[in-house]
Short mmCIF file of C-alpha atoms in Angstrom, two decimals:
data_model
loop_
_atom_site.label_atom_id
_atom_site.label_comp_id
_atom_site.label_asym_id
_atom_site.label_seq_id
_atom_site.Cartn_x
_atom_site.Cartn_y
_atom_site.Cartn_z
CA MET A 1 44.62 23.32 13.15
CA ASP A 2 42.45 26.37 12.35
CA LYS A 3 42.15 25.39 8.67
CA MET A 4 41.03 21.82 9.23
CA SER A 5 37.98 20.77 7.24
CA THR A 6 35.01 18.84 8.61
CA ARG A 7 36.51 15.72 7.03
CA ASP A 8 39.81 16.32 8.83
CA ALA A 9 38.05 16.88 12.17
CA ILE A 10 36.06 13.67 11.78
CA ARG A 11 39.25 11.77 10.92
CA VAL A 12 40.95 13.00 14.11
CA TYR A 13 37.89 12.11 16.19
CA LEU A 14 37.56 8.59 14.77
CA ALA A 15 41.29 7.88 14.93
CA GLU A 16 41.49 8.86 18.59
CA LEU A 17 38.38 6.96 19.62
CA ILE A 18 38.35 3.92 17.36
CA ASP A 19 41.73 3.15 15.80
CA LYS A 20 44.85 5.27 15.20
CA GLU A 21 45.25 3.58 11.82
CA ILE A 22 42.34 5.73 10.60
CA TYR A 23 44.78 8.65 10.43
CA VAL A 24 46.50 7.08 7.42
CA ASN A 25 44.10 4.46 6.09
CA ASN A 26 41.38 5.99 3.91
CA LYS A 27 39.42 2.76 3.61
CA MET A 28 39.22 2.43 7.39
CA TYR A 29 38.22 6.08 7.58
CA GLU A 30 35.38 5.71 5.06
CA ASN A 31 34.10 2.56 6.79
CA ALA A 32 34.14 4.26 10.18
CA VAL A 33 32.28 7.29 8.80
CA SER A 34 29.62 4.99 7.36
CA ASP A 35 29.34 2.83 10.48
CA ILE A 36 29.52 5.57 13.12
CA ILE A 37 29.14 9.14 11.86
CA ASP A 38 26.32 8.61 9.34
CA ASN A 39 24.61 5.57 10.86
CA HIS A 40 21.39 6.42 12.71
CA SER A 41 21.66 3.12 14.59
CA ASN A 42 25.39 2.74 15.17
CA GLY A 43 24.84 0.96 18.50
CA TYR A 44 27.75 2.62 20.29
CA ARG A 45 27.31 3.86 23.85
CA PRO A 46 27.76 7.59 24.60
CA ASP A 47 30.70 6.83 26.89
CA TYR A 48 32.48 4.98 24.08
CA LEU A 49 32.02 7.68 21.45
CA PHE A 50 32.47 10.66 23.79
CA PHE A 51 29.21 11.90 22.29
CA ASP A 52 25.94 11.98 24.20
CA GLU A 53 23.14 12.20 21.66
CA ASP A 54 20.40 13.05 24.17
CA TYR A 55 22.53 15.73 25.79
CA TYR A 56 23.43 17.22 22.43
CA LEU A 57 19.86 17.26 21.14
CA SER A 58 18.60 18.85 24.36
CA GLN A 59 20.70 21.88 23.40
CA ARG A 60 20.18 21.69 19.64
CA GLY A 61 16.39 21.67 19.82
CA THR A 62 14.22 22.28 16.76
CA ARG A 63 17.17 23.56 14.73
CA PHE A 64 18.25 19.96 14.14
CA ASP A 65 17.82 18.46 10.65
CA THR A 66 16.71 14.88 11.27
CA SER A 67 17.91 13.75 7.86
CA GLU A 68 21.42 13.79 9.36
CA THR A 69 22.59 11.87 12.39
CA PRO A 70 23.15 14.00 15.50
CA LEU A 71 26.86 13.20 15.30
CA ARG A 72 27.09 14.40 11.70
CA ASP A 73 25.09 17.48 12.63
CA PHE A 74 27.56 18.29 15.39
CA PHE A 75 30.54 18.12 13.04
CA GLU A 76 28.81 20.14 10.32
CA LYS A 77 26.89 22.72 12.35
CA GLY A 78 26.59 22.12 16.07
CA TYR A 79 30.11 22.98 17.15
CA LYS A 80 29.84 26.30 15.28
CA LEU A 81 26.86 27.14 17.49
CA GLY A 82 28.90 26.46 20.61
CA ILE A 83 26.92 23.32 21.49
CA SER A 84 28.69 20.74 23.64
CA PRO A 85 28.70 17.13 22.39
CA HIS A 86 29.02 15.65 25.88
CA PRO A 87 28.40 16.77 29.50
CA LEU A 88 32.12 16.53 30.24
CA ILE A 89 33.04 19.01 27.50
CA ASP A 90 32.88 22.60 28.72
CA ILE A 91 33.01 24.54 25.46
CA ASP A 92 34.12 27.84 27.00
CA TYR A 93 36.85 26.13 29.03
CA VAL A 94 38.16 24.24 26.00
CA HIS A 95 38.25 27.34 23.80
CA LYS A 96 39.84 29.46 26.53
CA ASN A 97 42.62 26.93 27.02
CA TYR A 98 43.15 26.60 23.28
CA ALA A 99 43.46 30.38 23.00
CA SER A 100 45.99 30.40 25.87
CA ALA A 101 48.04 27.63 24.28
CA ASN A 102 47.85 29.27 20.84
CA PRO A 103 48.06 33.04 21.46
CA HIS A 104 48.68 33.78 17.78
CA GLY A 105 45.75 31.69 16.56
CA ARG A 106 42.48 33.10 15.35
CA ASP A 107 39.88 34.25 17.85
CA TYR A 108 37.32 31.50 18.30
CA HIS A 109 34.63 34.15 18.89
CA ALA A 110 35.15 35.50 15.38
CA ASP A 111 34.12 33.87 12.12
CA HIS A 112 35.94 30.66 12.95
CA ILE A 113 35.05 28.44 15.89
CA MET A 114 37.23 25.47 16.61
CA ASN A 115 35.74 22.02 17.02
CA PRO A 116 36.42 21.14 20.70
CA PHE A 117 37.54 17.62 19.80
CA LEU A 118 40.42 19.10 17.81
CA HIS A 119 41.79 20.85 20.88
CA ILE A 120 41.20 17.94 23.26
CA PHE A 121 42.94 15.52 20.88
CA SER A 122 45.52 17.95 19.45
CA ASP A 123 48.24 17.25 22.01
CA THR A 124 49.94 13.92 21.40
CA LYS A 125 50.80 13.82 25.12
CA ASN A 126 47.08 14.03 25.96
CA THR A 127 47.36 16.89 28.45
CA ALA A 128 44.31 18.91 27.34
CA SER A 129 41.33 18.43 29.64
CA ALA A 130 37.69 18.83 28.67
CA ASN A 131 36.66 20.89 31.69
CA ALA A 132 38.04 22.66 34.75
CA LEU A 133 37.34 19.79 37.15
CA PHE A 134 38.78 16.74 35.39
CA ASP A 135 42.50 16.63 36.21
CA ILE A 136 44.55 14.63 33.70
CA GLU A 137 47.45 13.99 36.08
CA VAL A 138 45.22 12.94 38.98
CA TYR A 139 43.51 10.41 36.76
CA ARG A 140 46.79 9.13 35.32
CA ASN A 141 48.09 8.57 38.85
CA CYS A 142 44.84 6.80 39.69
CA VAL A 143 45.23 4.22 36.91
CA GLU A 144 49.02 3.90 36.99
CA GLY A 145 50.06 0.28 37.12
CA LEU A 146 46.51 -1.04 36.66
CA SER A 147 45.38 -3.22 33.79
CA PHE A 148 42.08 -3.51 31.96
CA GLY A 149 41.30 -6.59 29.91
CA GLY A 150 44.85 -7.81 30.44
CA LEU A 151 46.41 -4.67 28.97
CA PRO A 152 48.27 -2.08 31.03
CA VAL A 153 46.70 1.35 30.82
CA GLU A 154 49.80 2.85 29.25
CA SER A 155 49.45 0.55 26.22
CA MET A 156 45.84 1.50 25.52
CA ASN A 157 46.84 4.88 24.08
CA LEU A 158 43.55 6.58 24.91
CA HIS A 159 42.99 10.15 26.01
CA PRO A 160 42.52 10.09 29.83
CA VAL A 161 38.97 11.51 29.63
CA VAL A 162 37.99 8.82 27.12
CA HIS A 163 39.66 6.15 29.23
CA TYR A 164 37.71 7.40 32.25
CA LEU A 165 34.39 7.21 30.40
CA ARG A 166 35.08 3.63 29.36
CA ASN A 167 36.52 2.37 32.64
CA TRP A 168 35.12 4.49 35.50
CA LYS A 169 32.82 1.74 36.76
CA THR A 170 35.64 -0.75 37.29
CA LEU A 171 37.68 1.87 39.15
CA HIS A 172 34.70 2.99 41.21
CA GLU A 173 33.93 -0.57 42.25
CA ARG A 174 37.55 -0.92 43.39
CA SER A 175 37.29 2.39 45.29
CA ARG A 176 40.19 3.57 43.16
CA LEU A 177 38.47 6.28 41.14
CA ALA A 178 40.21 9.66 41.37
CA ILE A 179 39.56 12.28 38.71
CA SER A 180 40.21 15.59 40.43
CA ASN A 181 41.65 17.25 43.50
CA TYR A 182 38.28 18.96 43.94
CA PHE A 183 35.66 16.46 42.77
CA ASP A 184 35.12 13.49 45.10
CA PRO A 185 33.16 10.71 43.31
CA ILE A 186 32.20 8.90 46.51
CA PHE A 187 31.05 12.10 48.22
CA TYR A 188 29.10 13.03 45.09
CA ASP A 189 27.25 9.70 45.06
CA LEU A 190 26.22 10.31 48.68
CA SER A 191 25.35 13.95 48.10
CA SER A 192 23.25 13.29 45.01
CA SER A 193 21.53 10.11 46.25
CA ARG A 194 21.35 9.19 42.58
CA LYS A 195 19.69 5.98 41.49
CA ASP A 196 21.83 5.50 38.40
CA ALA A 197 25.16 5.35 40.23
CA SER A 198 26.01 2.06 38.53
CA LEU A 199 25.00 3.30 35.06
CA THR A 200 26.34 6.84 34.68
CA ASP A 201 29.76 8.09 35.62
CA PRO A 202 29.67 10.61 38.49
CA MET A 203 31.17 13.61 36.69
CA SER A 204 28.87 13.31 33.66
CA HIS A 205 25.89 13.04 36.01
CA TYR A 206 27.10 16.14 37.83
CA PHE A 207 27.40 18.25 34.68
CA ARG A 208 24.05 17.01 33.34
CA SER A 209 22.29 18.46 36.38
CA SER A 210 21.07 22.05 36.19
CA ILE A 211 23.38 24.51 37.92
CA ALA A 212 20.66 25.52 40.38
CA ASP A 213 20.00 21.91 41.40
CA ARG A 214 23.52 20.51 41.10
CA PRO A 215 24.48 18.39 44.15
CA ASP A 216 27.77 19.17 45.84
CA CYS A 217 30.80 17.10 44.83
CA ASN A 218 33.16 18.44 47.48
CA PRO A 219 32.51 18.60 51.25
CA LYS A 220 34.27 21.98 51.48
CA PHE A 221 32.41 23.58 48.57
CA HIS A 222 28.73 24.50 48.91
CA GLY A 223 27.44 25.17 45.41
CA ASN A 224 24.13 26.83 46.27
CA PHE A 225 25.74 29.12 48.84
CA TYR A 226 28.36 30.15 46.28
CA ARG A 227 25.85 30.59 43.45
CA ILE A 228 23.50 32.79 45.48
CA THR A 229 26.16 34.76 47.34
CA TYR A 230 28.17 35.68 44.25
CA ASN A 231 25.37 35.57 41.65
CA VAL A 232 26.98 32.83 39.56
CA GLN A 233 24.27 31.68 37.17
CA ASP A 234 25.61 30.45 33.84
CA ILE A 235 28.70 28.47 34.78
CA ASP A 236 29.35 25.56 37.10
CA THR A 237 29.98 27.06 40.52
CA LEU A 238 33.00 24.94 41.45
CA SER A 239 34.57 25.56 38.04
CA HIS A 240 33.97 29.29 38.53
CA PHE A 241 35.57 29.21 41.96
CA LEU A 242 38.69 27.42 40.74
CA GLN A 243 39.16 29.63 37.67
CA TYR A 244 38.02 33.03 38.94
CA GLY A 245 36.36 33.17 42.35
CA ALA A 246 39.21 32.09 44.60
CA ALA A 247 41.43 34.90 43.27
CA LYS A 248 38.68 37.39 44.16
CA GLY A 249 38.36 36.05 47.70
CA PHE A 250 35.03 34.32 47.10
CA SER A 251 34.40 31.89 49.95
CA PRO A 252 33.63 28.26 49.02
CA ASN A 253 31.23 27.92 51.96
CA PRO A 254 29.82 30.08 54.79
CA TYR A 255 32.51 28.98 57.25
CA ALA A 256 35.71 28.92 55.21
CA LEU A 257 37.11 32.34 56.12
CA ASN A 258 36.60 31.72 59.85
CA GLU A 259 38.09 28.24 59.60
CA LEU A 260 41.10 29.72 57.85
CA GLY A 261 41.44 32.43 60.49
CA LEU A 262 40.76 35.21 58.01
CA LYS A 263 38.79 38.21 59.23
CA SER A 264 38.94 39.78 55.79
CA THR A 265 40.12 38.94 52.31
CA MET A 266 42.73 41.71 52.29
CA LEU A 267 45.55 39.50 51.05
CA ALA A 268 47.52 39.55 47.82
CA PRO A 269 45.25 37.92 45.19
CA ASN A 270 47.68 35.09 44.44
CA ALA A 271 48.16 34.28 48.14
CA LEU A 272 44.43 34.37 48.76
CA LYS A 273 43.71 32.18 45.75
CA GLU A 274 46.29 29.61 46.85
CA LEU A 275 44.92 29.57 50.39
CA LEU A 276 41.28 29.12 49.36
CA ILE A 277 41.96 26.54 46.68
CA ASP A 278 44.15 24.52 49.03
CA TYR A 279 41.34 24.65 51.59
CA THR A 280 38.93 22.99 49.16
CA LYS A 281 41.40 20.33 48.02
CA ILE A 282 40.26 16.77 48.70
CA ARG A 283 42.53 15.10 51.23
#
């Protein structure tokens, strides 16, 4: 995986998003590269390609060479700069999980930085998430037994995050959308009062918002309280809480410790983490 070329990475990306046959069919691969990777007007939606051009360019800035498409630029240069191709892809989370799953691999902070798509699509069982909030198993349970376009979900052979991006609206309209034990799509729509609720999926909208202005997505987690109290500035507050803060006894809201009957956080770290995370779990 570490020695994959740009061509190999693009092949994996196109095969997983467009057609698995691209893995073995060079003609299909070349056509897809021409139609999608190097086409300035490919016509595909960001949710279909798992690539949000506006989001990417907002990070890339003036360093971007406009002679290349943004998608080509990402595969050639952008990922090496640690730039995320989509709001749902948390680069640090993806690399951390890859390092955990591959302890003998090369350090992604060194001279080699792994393309995040390679990790997300590397597991044939599709268990690698793109961020700390999207829960693969929760989403799989959400869509189990459903069909889209006459096909059962299981036969579509898409990564769950990609399937979510392409089908969230149908699920949301059926009040069936579940993507996390800690992110409530319906609560988020109410909390954010967003006008594009029928156009943009709730989790992408959430991660597009600045951390300081990010609406809450969980009734038990108050993002601004957490951010100010624990000086969390450069990472999503709920993601920080789930990965680090709960184990340190960081409270998800001003009332949590009292509601849990805790007068102090003098508990074993694992017990405290379990208690606080369970408290914030969506029921």
